[in-house]
PDB file of C-alpha atoms in Angstrom:
ATOM      1  CA  MET A   1       0.054   0.024   0.033  1.00 42.00           C
ATOM      2  CA  ILE A   2       1.537   3.656  -0.968  1.00 52.00           C
ATOM      3  CA  SER A   3       1.258   5.895   1.658  1.00 62.00           C
ATOM      4  CA  LYS A   4       0.899   9.250   1.417  1.00 91.00           C
ATOM      5  CA  LEU A   5       2.713  11.646  -0.057  1.00 96.00           C
ATOM      6  CA  ALA A   6       3.722  14.700   2.708  1.00 96.00           C
ATOM      7  CA  ARG A   7       3.504  18.055   0.137  1.00 96.00           C
ATOM      8  CA  LYS A   8       6.592  18.262  -0.062  1.00 97.00           C
ATOM      9  CA  GLN A   9       7.916  15.041  -1.523  1.00 97.00           C
ATOM     10  CA  PHE A  10       4.371  15.493  -3.684  1.00 98.00           C
ATOM     11  CA  ASP A  11       6.194  19.019  -5.229  1.00 97.00           C
ATOM     12  CA  ILE A  12       9.345  17.136  -5.824  1.00 97.00           C
ATOM     13  CA  LEU A  13       7.612  14.142  -7.450  1.00 98.00           C
ATOM     14  CA  GLU A  14       5.157  16.280  -9.794  1.00 97.00           C
ATOM     15  CA  ALA A  15       8.119  18.175 -11.094  1.00 96.00           C
ATOM     16  CA  LEU A  16       9.534  15.161 -12.125  1.00 97.00           C
ATOM     17  CA  ALA A  17       6.962  13.606 -13.372  1.00 96.00           C
ATOM     18  CA  GLU A  18       5.861  16.738 -14.836  1.00 92.00           C
ATOM     19  CA  THR A  19       9.174  17.536 -16.654  1.00 90.00           C
ATOM     20  CA  GLY A  20       9.582  13.904 -17.513  1.00 88.00           C
ATOM     21  CA  LYS A  21      13.301  13.907 -17.334  1.00 91.00           C
ATOM     22  CA  PRO A  22      16.088  14.840 -14.678  1.00 93.00           C
ATOM     23  CA  LEU A  23      16.012  17.455 -12.727  1.00 94.00           C
ATOM     24  CA  THR A  24      19.458  19.034 -10.652  1.00 93.00           C
ATOM     25  CA  GLN A  25      18.479  19.738  -6.723  1.00 94.00           C
ATOM     26  CA  ARG A  26      18.696  23.770  -8.665  1.00 95.00           C
ATOM     27  CA  GLU A  27      16.422  23.246 -11.108  1.00 95.00           C
ATOM     28  CA  LEU A  28      13.939  21.443  -8.674  1.00 96.00           C
ATOM     29  CA  GLU A  29      14.311  24.914  -6.304  1.00 95.00           C
ATOM     30  CA  LYS A  30      13.546  27.045  -8.470  1.00 94.00           C
ATOM     31  CA  GLU A  31       9.984  24.406 -10.256  1.00 93.00           C
ATOM     32  CA  THR A  32       8.803  23.878  -6.513  1.00 94.00           C
ATOM     33  CA  GLY A  33       9.656  27.605  -4.484  1.00 94.00           C
ATOM     34  CA  HIS A  34      11.004  25.296  -1.956  1.00 96.00           C
ATOM     35  CA  SER A  35      14.815  26.137  -0.626  1.00 96.00           C
ATOM     36  CA  LEU A  36      18.037  24.140  -1.937  1.00 95.00           C
ATOM     37  CA  GLY A  37      17.822  22.680   1.763  1.00 96.00           C
ATOM     38  CA  THR A  38      14.322  21.961   1.923  1.00 96.00           C
ATOM     39  CA  VAL A  39      15.055  19.908  -2.079  1.00 96.00           C
ATOM     40  CA  ASN A  40      18.057  17.924  -0.526  1.00 96.00           C
ATOM     41  CA  ARG A  41      16.612  16.442   2.372  1.00 97.00           C
ATOM     42  CA  VAL A  42      13.408  15.529   0.961  1.00 97.00           C
ATOM     43  CA  SER A  43      15.031  13.953  -2.545  1.00 96.00           C
ATOM     44  CA  LYS A  44      16.766  12.428   0.103  1.00 96.00           C
ATOM     45  CA  GLU A  45      13.263  10.781   1.606  1.00 97.00           C
ATOM     46  CA  LEU A  46      12.546  10.100  -1.789  1.00 97.00           C
ATOM     47  CA  SER A  47      15.230   8.083  -2.980  1.00 97.00           C
ATOM     48  CA  ALA A  48      15.028   6.133   0.664  1.00 96.00           C
ATOM     49  CA  LEU A  49      11.284   5.504  -0.522  1.00 96.00           C
ATOM     50  CA  ASN A  50      12.991   4.594  -4.323  1.00 96.00           C
ATOM     51  CA  TYR A  51      10.560   7.514  -5.707  1.00 97.00           C
ATOM     52  CA  ILE A  52      13.636   9.575  -7.267  1.00 96.00           C
ATOM     53  CA  GLU A  53      16.593   7.474  -8.642  1.00 95.00           C
ATOM     54  CA  ASN A  54      19.170   9.544 -10.286  1.00 93.00           C
ATOM     55  CA  SER A  55      17.191  12.832  -9.679  1.00 92.00           C
ATOM     56  CA  THR A  56      14.294  10.913 -12.099  1.00 95.00           C
ATOM     57  CA  ILE A  57      11.120   9.799 -10.972  1.00 96.00           C
ATOM     58  CA  THR A  58      10.725   5.773 -10.762  1.00 96.00           C
ATOM     59  CA  ASN A  59       8.152   4.218 -11.909  1.00 96.00           C
ATOM     60  CA  ALA A  60       7.455   3.415  -8.051  1.00 96.00           C
ATOM     61  CA  GLY A  61       7.316   7.762  -7.919  1.00 97.00           C
ATOM     62  CA  LEU A  62       4.891   7.168 -10.685  1.00 96.00           C
ATOM     63  CA  LYS A  63       2.445   4.742  -8.523  1.00 97.00           C
ATOM     64  CA  ALA A  64       3.026   6.791  -5.500  1.00 97.00           C
ATOM     65  CA  LEU A  65       0.835  10.441  -7.436  1.00 97.00           C
ATOM     66  CA  GLU A  66      -1.565   8.057  -9.411  1.00 96.00           C
ATOM     67  CA  PRO A  67      -4.054   9.289  -5.759  1.00 95.00           C
ATOM     68  CA  TYR A  68      -3.469  12.827  -7.434  1.00 97.00           C
ATOM     69  CA  ARG A  69      -3.978  12.175 -10.437  1.00 97.00           C
ATOM     70  CA  ALA A  70      -6.749  14.433 -11.964  1.00 98.00           C
ATOM     71  CA  LYS A  71      -9.654  11.288 -13.405  1.00 98.00           C
ATOM     72  CA  ARG A  72     -12.661  13.280 -15.261  1.00 98.00           C
ATOM     73  CA  ALA A  73     -12.993  16.740 -16.065  1.00 98.00           C
ATOM     74  CA  VAL A  74     -16.765  18.781 -15.661  1.00 98.00           C
ATOM     75  CA  PHE A  75     -17.279  22.058 -18.599  1.00 98.00           C
ATOM     76  CA  ILE A  76     -20.630  23.992 -17.603  1.00 97.00           C
ATOM     77  CA  ALA A  77     -22.120  25.093 -20.537  1.00 97.00           C
ATOM     78  CA  ALA A  78     -26.017  24.806 -20.013  1.00 96.00           C
ATOM     79  CA  GLY A  79     -26.126  29.233 -19.973  1.00 91.00           C
ATOM     80  CA  PHE A  80     -27.596  31.486 -22.943  1.00 85.00           C
ATOM     81  CA  GLY A  81     -24.706  33.850 -23.063  1.00 79.00           C
ATOM     82  CA  THR A  82     -26.816  36.944 -22.943  1.00 78.00           C
ATOM     83  CA  ARG A  83     -24.318  39.533 -23.346  1.00 78.00           C
ATOM     84  CA  LEU A  84     -22.773  38.021 -26.135  1.00 82.00           C
ATOM     85  CA  VAL A  85     -25.924  38.321 -28.072  1.00 81.00           C
ATOM     86  CA  PRO A  86     -26.386  38.200 -30.807  1.00 83.00           C
ATOM     87  CA  ILE A  87     -23.650  35.724 -31.660  1.00 83.00           C
ATOM     88  CA  THR A  88     -25.171  33.420 -28.830  1.00 83.00           C
ATOM     89  CA  LEU A  89     -28.804  34.021 -30.401  1.00 88.00           C
ATOM     90  CA  ASN A  90     -28.171  30.762 -32.379  1.00 91.00           C
ATOM     91  CA  THR A  91     -24.910  29.700 -30.806  1.00 92.00           C
ATOM     92  CA  PRO A  92     -24.270  28.020 -27.529  1.00 94.00           C
ATOM     93  CA  LYS A  93     -21.152  30.649 -26.244  1.00 93.00           C
ATOM     94  CA  PRO A  94     -18.917  27.704 -25.776  1.00 95.00           C
ATOM     95  CA  LEU A  95     -18.923  27.070 -29.290  1.00 96.00           C
ATOM     96  CA  VAL A  96     -18.553  30.701 -30.728  1.00 93.00           C
ATOM     97  CA  ARG A  97     -15.230  30.691 -32.936  1.00 94.00           C
ATOM     98  CA  VAL A  98     -12.796  32.740 -32.033  1.00 93.00           C
ATOM     99  CA  LYS A  99      -9.654  32.755 -34.581  1.00 92.00           C
ATOM    100  CA  GLY A 100     -11.050  30.275 -36.686  1.00 92.00           C
ATOM    101  CA  GLN A 101     -11.522  27.153 -33.072  1.00 95.00           C
ATOM    102  CA  ARG A 102     -14.255  26.971 -30.736  1.00 96.00           C
ATOM    103  CA  ILE A 103     -13.979  28.467 -27.509  1.00 96.00           C
ATOM    104  CA  ILE A 104     -14.001  25.156 -25.686  1.00 98.00           C
ATOM    105  CA  ASP A 105     -11.938  22.843 -27.917  1.00 98.00           C
ATOM    106  CA  GLY A 106      -8.715  24.903 -26.233  1.00 97.00           C
ATOM    107  CA  LEU A 107      -9.915  23.855 -23.229  1.00 98.00           C
ATOM    108  CA  ILE A 108     -10.747  20.195 -24.370  1.00 98.00           C
ATOM    109  CA  ASP A 109      -7.505  19.597 -25.553  1.00 98.00           C
ATOM    110  CA  ALA A 110      -5.717  20.766 -22.670  1.00 98.00           C
ATOM    111  CA  CYS A 111      -7.497  18.441 -20.378  1.00 98.00           C
ATOM    112  CA  LEU A 112      -7.026  15.301 -23.053  1.00 98.00           C
ATOM    113  CA  ASN A 113      -2.889  16.910 -23.298  1.00 97.00           C
ATOM    114  CA  VAL A 114      -2.620  15.553 -19.430  1.00 97.00           C
ATOM    115  CA  GLY A 115      -4.401  12.502 -19.902  1.00 96.00           C
ATOM    116  CA  ILE A 116      -7.701  13.502 -18.877  1.00 98.00           C
ATOM    117  CA  SER A 117     -10.363  11.920 -21.143  1.00 97.00           C
ATOM    118  CA  GLU A 118     -13.005  11.342 -19.330  1.00 98.00           C
ATOM    119  CA  ILE A 119     -15.315  14.643 -20.214  1.00 98.00           C
ATOM    120  CA  TYR A 120     -18.914  15.916 -19.059  1.00 98.00           C
ATOM    121  CA  ILE A 121     -20.165  18.649 -20.638  1.00 98.00           C
ATOM    122  CA  VAL A 122     -23.792  19.515 -18.964  1.00 98.00           C
ATOM    123  CA  ARG A 123     -25.711  21.566 -21.757  1.00 97.00           C
ATOM    124  CA  GLY A 124     -28.846  22.996 -21.519  1.00 96.00           C
ATOM    125  CA  TYR A 125     -29.163  26.669 -23.735  1.00 95.00           C
ATOM    126  CA  LEU A 126     -29.586  24.995 -28.037  1.00 96.00           C
ATOM    127  CA  ALA A 127     -28.017  21.436 -26.480  1.00 96.00           C
ATOM    128  CA  GLU A 128     -28.490  19.441 -29.652  1.00 97.00           C
ATOM    129  CA  GLN A 129     -25.762  21.908 -31.105  1.00 97.00           C
ATOM    130  CA  PHE A 130     -22.766  20.758 -28.971  1.00 98.00           C
ATOM    131  CA  ASP A 131     -23.465  17.458 -30.206  1.00 98.00           C
ATOM    132  CA  GLN A 132     -21.184  18.560 -33.399  1.00 98.00           C
ATOM    133  CA  LEU A 133     -18.330  18.242 -30.706  1.00 98.00           C
ATOM    134  CA  LEU A 134     -18.514  14.304 -31.196  1.00 98.00           C
ATOM    135  CA  TYR A 135     -16.854  14.277 -34.218  1.00 98.00           C
ATOM    136  CA  LYS A 136     -13.646  15.691 -33.352  1.00 98.00           C
ATOM    137  CA  TYR A 137     -13.933  13.848 -29.540  1.00 98.00           C
ATOM    138  CA  PRO A 138     -15.682  11.607 -29.472  1.00 98.00           C
ATOM    139  CA  MET A 139     -15.503  10.714 -25.466  1.00 98.00           C
ATOM    140  CA  ILE A 140     -17.426  12.960 -24.370  1.00 98.00           C
ATOM    141  CA  LYS A 141     -20.684  12.302 -22.588  1.00 98.00           C
ATOM    142  CA  PHE A 142     -23.390  15.434 -22.391  1.00 98.00           C
ATOM    143  CA  LEU A 143     -24.961  15.458 -19.678  1.00 98.00           C
ATOM    144  CA  GLU A 144     -28.770  17.447 -19.967  1.00 98.00           C
ATOM    145  CA  ASN A 145     -29.291  20.026 -17.131  1.00 97.00           C
ATOM    146  CA  PRO A 146     -33.483  20.323 -18.136  1.00 95.00           C
ATOM    147  CA  MET A 147     -33.373  23.593 -15.550  1.00 95.00           C
ATOM    148  CA  TYR A 148     -30.803  25.850 -16.929  1.00 92.00           C
ATOM    149  CA  ASN A 149     -33.599  28.346 -17.790  1.00 92.00           C
ATOM    150  CA  GLU A 150     -35.169  28.141 -14.338  1.00 92.00           C
ATOM    151  CA  ALA A 151     -31.682  28.088 -12.106  1.00 92.00           C
ATOM    152  CA  ASN A 152     -28.587  29.477 -11.367  1.00 94.00           C
ATOM    153  CA  ASN A 153     -25.289  27.324 -12.895  1.00 96.00           C
ATOM    154  CA  ILE A 154     -25.827  25.750  -9.428  1.00 97.00           C
ATOM    155  CA  SER A 155     -28.713  23.658 -11.691  1.00 97.00           C
ATOM    156  CA  SER A 156     -25.996  21.807 -13.593  1.00 98.00           C
ATOM    157  CA  ALA A 157     -23.475  20.868 -10.610  1.00 98.00           C
ATOM    158  CA  MET A 158     -26.557  19.096  -9.374  1.00 97.00           C
ATOM    159  CA  THR A 159     -26.612  17.822 -13.297  1.00 98.00           C
ATOM    160  CA  ALA A 160     -23.019  16.825 -12.237  1.00 98.00           C
ATOM    161  CA  ARG A 161     -22.369  16.309  -8.805  1.00 97.00           C
ATOM    162  CA  TYR A 162     -21.553  12.647  -9.138  1.00 97.00           C
ATOM    163  CA  THR A 163     -18.986  13.216 -11.535  1.00 98.00           C
ATOM    164  CA  LEU A 164     -17.249  15.927  -9.299  1.00 98.00           C
ATOM    165  CA  SER A 165     -14.586  13.536  -7.300  1.00 97.00           C
ATOM    166  CA  ASN A 166     -11.035  14.097  -8.783  1.00 98.00           C
ATOM    167  CA  SER A 167     -12.421  15.989 -11.517  1.00 98.00           C
ATOM    168  CA  TYR A 168     -11.498  19.891 -12.604  1.00 98.00           C
ATOM    169  CA  VAL A 169     -14.606  21.767 -13.146  1.00 98.00           C
ATOM    170  CA  PHE A 170     -14.864  24.496 -16.254  1.00 98.00           C
ATOM    171  CA  GLU A 171     -17.116  27.428 -16.642  1.00 96.00           C
ATOM    172  CA  ALA A 172     -16.930  26.469 -19.884  1.00 94.00           C
ATOM    173  CA  ASP A 173     -16.716  29.850 -22.288  1.00 92.00           C
ATOM    174  CA  LEU A 174     -12.878  30.766 -21.001  1.00 95.00           C
ATOM    175  CA  LEU A 175     -10.330  31.115 -23.866  1.00 95.00           C
ATOM    176  CA  LEU A 176      -7.573  29.203 -22.449  1.00 97.00           C
ATOM    177  CA  SER A 177      -4.062  30.974 -23.587  1.00 96.00           C
ATOM    178  CA  ASN A 178      -1.889  28.883 -21.356  1.00 97.00           C
ATOM    179  CA  PRO A 179      -3.064  24.765 -21.731  1.00 97.00           C
ATOM    180  CA  ALA A 180       0.030  24.244 -19.509  1.00 95.00           C
ATOM    181  CA  LEU A 181      -2.308  25.184 -16.285  1.00 97.00           C
ATOM    182  CA  ILE A 182      -3.707  22.303 -17.071  1.00 98.00           C
ATOM    183  CA  LYS A 183      -2.265  19.656 -14.594  1.00 97.00           C
ATOM    184  CA  PRO A 184      -2.320  16.306 -14.444  1.00 97.00           C
ATOM    185  CA  TYR A 185      -1.718  15.821 -10.290  1.00 98.00           C
ATOM    186  CA  HIS A 186      -2.428  17.385  -7.644  1.00 98.00           C
ATOM    187  CA  TYR A 187      -2.196  17.902  -4.294  1.00 97.00           C
ATOM    188  CA  THR A 188      -5.480  18.827  -2.918  1.00 97.00           C
ATOM    189  CA  SER A 189      -8.979  21.174  -4.240  1.00 98.00           C
ATOM    190  CA  ASN A 190      -8.171  24.579  -5.508  1.00 98.00           C
ATOM    191  CA  PHE A 191      -9.208  27.560  -7.571  1.00 98.00           C
ATOM    192  CA  LEU A 192      -7.600  29.404 -10.042  1.00 98.00           C
ATOM    193  CA  GLY A 193      -6.740  33.191  -9.463  1.00 98.00           C
ATOM    194  CA  ILE A 194      -5.100  36.461 -10.786  1.00 97.00           C
ATOM    195  CA  LYS A 195      -3.624  38.817  -7.757  1.00 97.00           C
ATOM    196  CA  LYS A 196      -5.169  41.636  -7.376  1.00 95.00           C
ATOM    197  CA  ASP A 197      -4.360  45.161  -5.953  1.00 95.00           C
ATOM    198  CA  TYR A 198      -8.144  45.316  -6.275  1.00 94.00           C
ATOM    199  CA  THR A 199     -11.380  44.419  -8.256  1.00 95.00           C
ATOM    200  CA  ASP A 200     -14.870  44.901  -9.171  1.00 94.00           C
ATOM    201  CA  ASP A 201     -15.571  41.481  -9.977  1.00 94.00           C
ATOM    202  CA  TRP A 202     -16.107  38.251  -8.346  1.00 96.00           C
ATOM    203  CA  CYS A 203     -12.893  37.596  -6.329  1.00 97.00           C
ATOM    204  CA  PHE A 204     -11.330  35.898  -3.349  1.00 97.00           C
ATOM    205  CA  THR A 205     -10.018  36.548   0.144  1.00 97.00           C
ATOM    206  CA  VAL A 206      -6.932  34.596   1.207  1.00 97.00           C
ATOM    207  CA  LYS A 207      -4.684  33.667   3.756  1.00 96.00           C
ATOM    208  CA  ASP A 208      -1.968  31.524   4.294  1.00 95.00           C
ATOM    209  CA  GLY A 209      -2.939  29.877   0.598  1.00 96.00           C
ATOM    210  CA  ILE A 210      -6.524  28.632   1.755  1.00 98.00           C
ATOM    211  CA  ILE A 211      -9.808  31.055   0.005  1.00 98.00           C
ATOM    212  CA  THR A 212     -11.128  32.217   3.328  1.00 97.00           C
ATOM    213  CA  GLU A 213     -13.924  34.266   1.272  1.00 97.00           C
ATOM    214  CA  GLU A 214     -15.868  34.876  -1.719  1.00 97.00           C
ATOM    215  CA  LYS A 215     -17.457  37.932  -3.001  1.00 96.00           C
ATOM    216  CA  VAL A 216     -17.697  40.877  -5.626  1.00 96.00           C
ATOM    217  CA  GLY A 217     -15.130  43.238  -5.162  1.00 95.00           C
ATOM    218  CA  GLY A 218     -12.199  43.518  -3.234  1.00 94.00           C
ATOM    219  CA  ASN A 219      -9.677  45.344  -2.604  1.00 94.00           C
ATOM    220  CA  GLY A 220      -5.768  45.010  -0.318  1.00 92.00           C
ATOM    221  CA  PRO A 221      -2.418  42.115  -0.301  1.00 93.00           C
ATOM    222  CA  ASP A 222      -5.065  39.486  -0.308  1.00 95.00           C
ATOM    223  CA  CYS A 223      -7.399  39.982  -3.080  1.00 97.00           C
ATOM    224  CA  TRP A 224      -7.518  37.355  -6.066  1.00 97.00           C
ATOM    225  CA  GLN A 225      -9.914  37.686  -8.548  1.00 97.00           C
ATOM    226  CA  MET A 226     -11.762  34.678  -9.472  1.00 97.00           C
ATOM    227  CA  VAL A 227     -11.000  32.607 -12.605  1.00 97.00           C
ATOM    228  CA  GLY A 228     -13.788  29.583 -13.437  1.00 96.00           C
ATOM    229  CA  ILE A 229     -11.112  26.794 -13.239  1.00 98.00           C
ATOM    230  CA  SER A 230     -11.239  24.842  -9.789  1.00 98.00           C
ATOM    231  CA  TYR A 231     -10.110  20.476  -9.308  1.00 98.00           C
ATOM    232  CA  TRP A 232     -11.848  19.198  -6.606  1.00 98.00           C
ATOM    233  CA  ASN A 233     -10.013  16.170  -4.803  1.00 97.00           C
ATOM    234  CA  GLU A 234     -11.402  12.560  -4.400  1.00 96.00           C
ATOM    235  CA  VAL A 235     -13.211  13.409  -0.416  1.00 97.00           C
ATOM    236  CA  ASP A 236     -14.284  16.943  -1.571  1.00 98.00           C
ATOM    237  CA  GLY A 237     -15.730  15.773  -4.403  1.00 98.00           C
ATOM    238  CA  TYR A 238     -17.691  13.439  -2.962  1.00 97.00           C
ATOM    239  CA  ARG A 239     -18.891  15.508   0.158  1.00 98.00           C
ATOM    240  CA  LEU A 240     -20.030  18.435  -2.690  1.00 98.00           C
ATOM    241  CA  SER A 241     -22.823  15.625  -4.231  1.00 97.00           C
ATOM    242  CA  GLN A 242     -24.676  15.573  -1.039  1.00 98.00           C
ATOM    243  CA  ASP A 243     -23.438  19.870  -0.148  1.00 98.00           C
ATOM    244  CA  ILE A 244     -24.791  20.966  -3.822  1.00 98.00           C
ATOM    245  CA  LYS A 245     -28.372  18.790  -2.946  1.00 98.00           C
ATOM    246  CA  ASP A 246     -28.760  20.312   0.315  1.00 98.00           C
ATOM    247  CA  VAL A 247     -28.282  23.959  -0.786  1.00 98.00           C
ATOM    248  CA  TYR A 248     -29.992  23.700  -4.091  1.00 98.00           C
ATOM    249  CA  GLU A 249     -32.780  22.552  -1.969  1.00 97.00           C
ATOM    250  CA  SER A 250     -32.806  25.135   0.605  1.00 97.00           C
ATOM    251  CA  TYR A 251     -34.991  28.261   0.328  1.00 96.00           C
ATOM    252  CA  GLY A 252     -33.639  30.524  -2.509  1.00 96.00           C
ATOM    253  CA  GLY A 253     -30.837  27.750  -3.405  1.00 97.00           C
ATOM    254  CA  LYS A 254     -31.404  27.547  -6.837  1.00 97.00           C
ATOM    255  CA  GLU A 255     -30.135  31.165  -7.336  1.00 96.00           C
ATOM    256  CA  ARG A 256     -27.100  30.296  -6.171  1.00 97.00           C
ATOM    257  CA  TYR A 257     -23.636  29.757  -8.018  1.00 97.00           C
ATOM    258  CA  TRP A 258     -22.616  26.281  -7.857  1.00 97.00           C
ATOM    259  CA  GLU A 259     -18.715  27.136  -6.682  1.00 98.00           C
ATOM    260  CA  GLN A 260     -21.211  29.253  -3.782  1.00 98.00           C
ATOM    261  CA  VAL A 261     -21.374  25.873  -1.905  1.00 98.00           C
ATOM    262  CA  PRO A 262     -17.703  25.123  -1.117  1.00 98.00           C
ATOM    263  CA  LEU A 263     -16.982  28.354  -0.522  1.00 98.00           C
ATOM    264  CA  VAL A 264     -20.415  30.337   0.893  1.00 97.00           C
ATOM    265  CA  TYR A 265     -22.744  27.821   2.170  1.00 98.00           C
ATOM    266  CA  LYS A 266     -20.994  25.018   3.739  1.00 98.00           C
ATOM    267  CA  LYS A 267     -17.134  26.206   3.673  1.00 97.00           C
ATOM    268  CA  GLU A 268     -16.635  24.801   7.231  1.00 97.00           C
ATOM    269  CA  HIS A 269     -16.254  21.465   4.794  1.00 97.00           C
ATOM    270  CA  TYR A 270     -13.629  22.406   2.954  1.00 98.00           C
ATOM    271  CA  ALA A 271      -9.895  23.868   2.458  1.00 97.00           C
ATOM    272  CA  VAL A 272      -9.405  24.855  -0.321  1.00 98.00           C
ATOM    273  CA  GLU A 273      -6.081  26.710  -1.808  1.00 98.00           C
ATOM    274  CA  ILE A 274      -5.837  29.109  -4.330  1.00 98.00           C
ATOM    275  CA  ARG A 275      -3.303  28.451  -7.737  1.00 97.00           C
ATOM    276  CA  SER A 276      -2.100  31.648  -9.439  1.00 96.00           C
ATOM    277  CA  CYS A 277      -2.271  32.211 -12.872  1.00 97.00           C
ATOM    278  CA  LYS A 278      -1.896  35.453 -15.198  1.00 96.00           C
ATOM    279  CA  GLU A 279      -4.135  37.488 -16.619  1.00 94.00           C
ATOM    280  CA  GLU A 280      -3.054  36.663 -20.375  1.00 95.00           C
ATOM    281  CA  ASP A 281      -3.652  33.006 -18.960  1.00 97.00           C
ATOM    282  CA  ILE A 282      -7.158  33.432 -19.484  1.00 95.00           C
ATOM    283  CA  THR A 283      -9.977  35.415 -21.466  1.00 92.00           C
ATOM    284  CA  GLU A 284     -13.400  35.524 -20.292  1.00 89.00           C
ATOM    285  CA  ILE A 285     -15.046  37.311 -23.045  1.00 86.00           C
ATOM    286  CA  ASP A 286     -18.285  39.045 -21.520  1.00 84.00           C
ATOM    287  CA  THR A 287     -19.286  41.675 -24.407  1.00 85.00           C
ATOM    288  CA  PHE A 288     -19.476  41.204 -28.780  1.00 86.00           C
ATOM    289  CA  ARG A 289     -17.308  44.008 -28.012  1.00 87.00           C
ATOM    290  CA  GLU A 290     -14.159  42.596 -26.488  1.00 87.00           C
ATOM    291  CA  LEU A 291     -15.106  39.549 -28.621  1.00 89.00           C
ATOM    292  CA  LYS A 292     -14.665  41.812 -31.684  1.00 88.00           C
ATOM    293  CA  ALA A 293     -11.428  43.101 -30.365  1.00 87.00           C
ATOM    294  CA  LEU A 294     -10.034  39.862 -30.418  1.00 90.00           C
ATOM    295  CA  ASP A 295     -11.255  38.529 -33.430  1.00 87.00           C
ATOM    296  CA  LYS A 296     -11.146  41.365 -36.149  1.00 88.00           C
ATOM    297  CA  ALA A 297     -13.419  38.765 -38.387  1.00 87.00           C
ATOM    298  CA  TYR A 298     -16.828  39.763 -36.588  1.00 85.00           C
ATOM    299  CA  ALA A 299     -16.030  43.323 -36.508  1.00 78.00           C
ATOM    300  CA  ILE A 300     -17.571  43.995 -39.587  1.00 69.00           C
TER     301      ILE A 300
END
């Protein structure tokens, strides 16, 4: 039986697995953010466990990482995309093309690139149009959200609530510029965010790397703008299956956003880490004007 990895052990093994080549301790220091002394000590621990050899991860090391592997991806794609009218009058927002490629394709490709092939798309508005994805991605499974026009996106989470363990959850309308953000291994549940001095958008307050509050608008050294990509480990995903149902069925529950379940209404059950990304890594196209600015083909 493989014992649970300590966080620093995980960080070193993940760096070696991700690069797929030997790394010096100086390189591991840079990759993990741990001090050279820490890298030296933890590398000795991992060598004693036969998880690394000659600065390379072994098959045993890869096996030790396996419980932390992302196994599936869930795309929340049922909404109207009203702010992108007129384009979304006939096309769901995730299927809108930017410079020739559908928005959702970049996210799906990034998942497949790291070995995530169990892919679910929760659909509602113009649901049948998502069938076109099957020509390129025959592994996709569709989950039907019959409540997409009566409830907020928590209704999509209700539809997908049994698929959330070891799973990414994506807002399906994000234009991904940095596919490396989608990683095969995660130590624990996390949400992507962009460090901000000030934002009037949805954001998190973060303390010691853990999200302590979700709100609209924030500032200061602990403020992070929310990005709609998260990962949920096995335990948290299982817990979410019940907590989402409880919140959805509560008074006013259908008006909630799904991520408010673990970050607001049931936050005592979770310790969700922040995972940093940059402004240029991901673009959320909110308006037709922004779409035209990105793709001149629409500016006619």
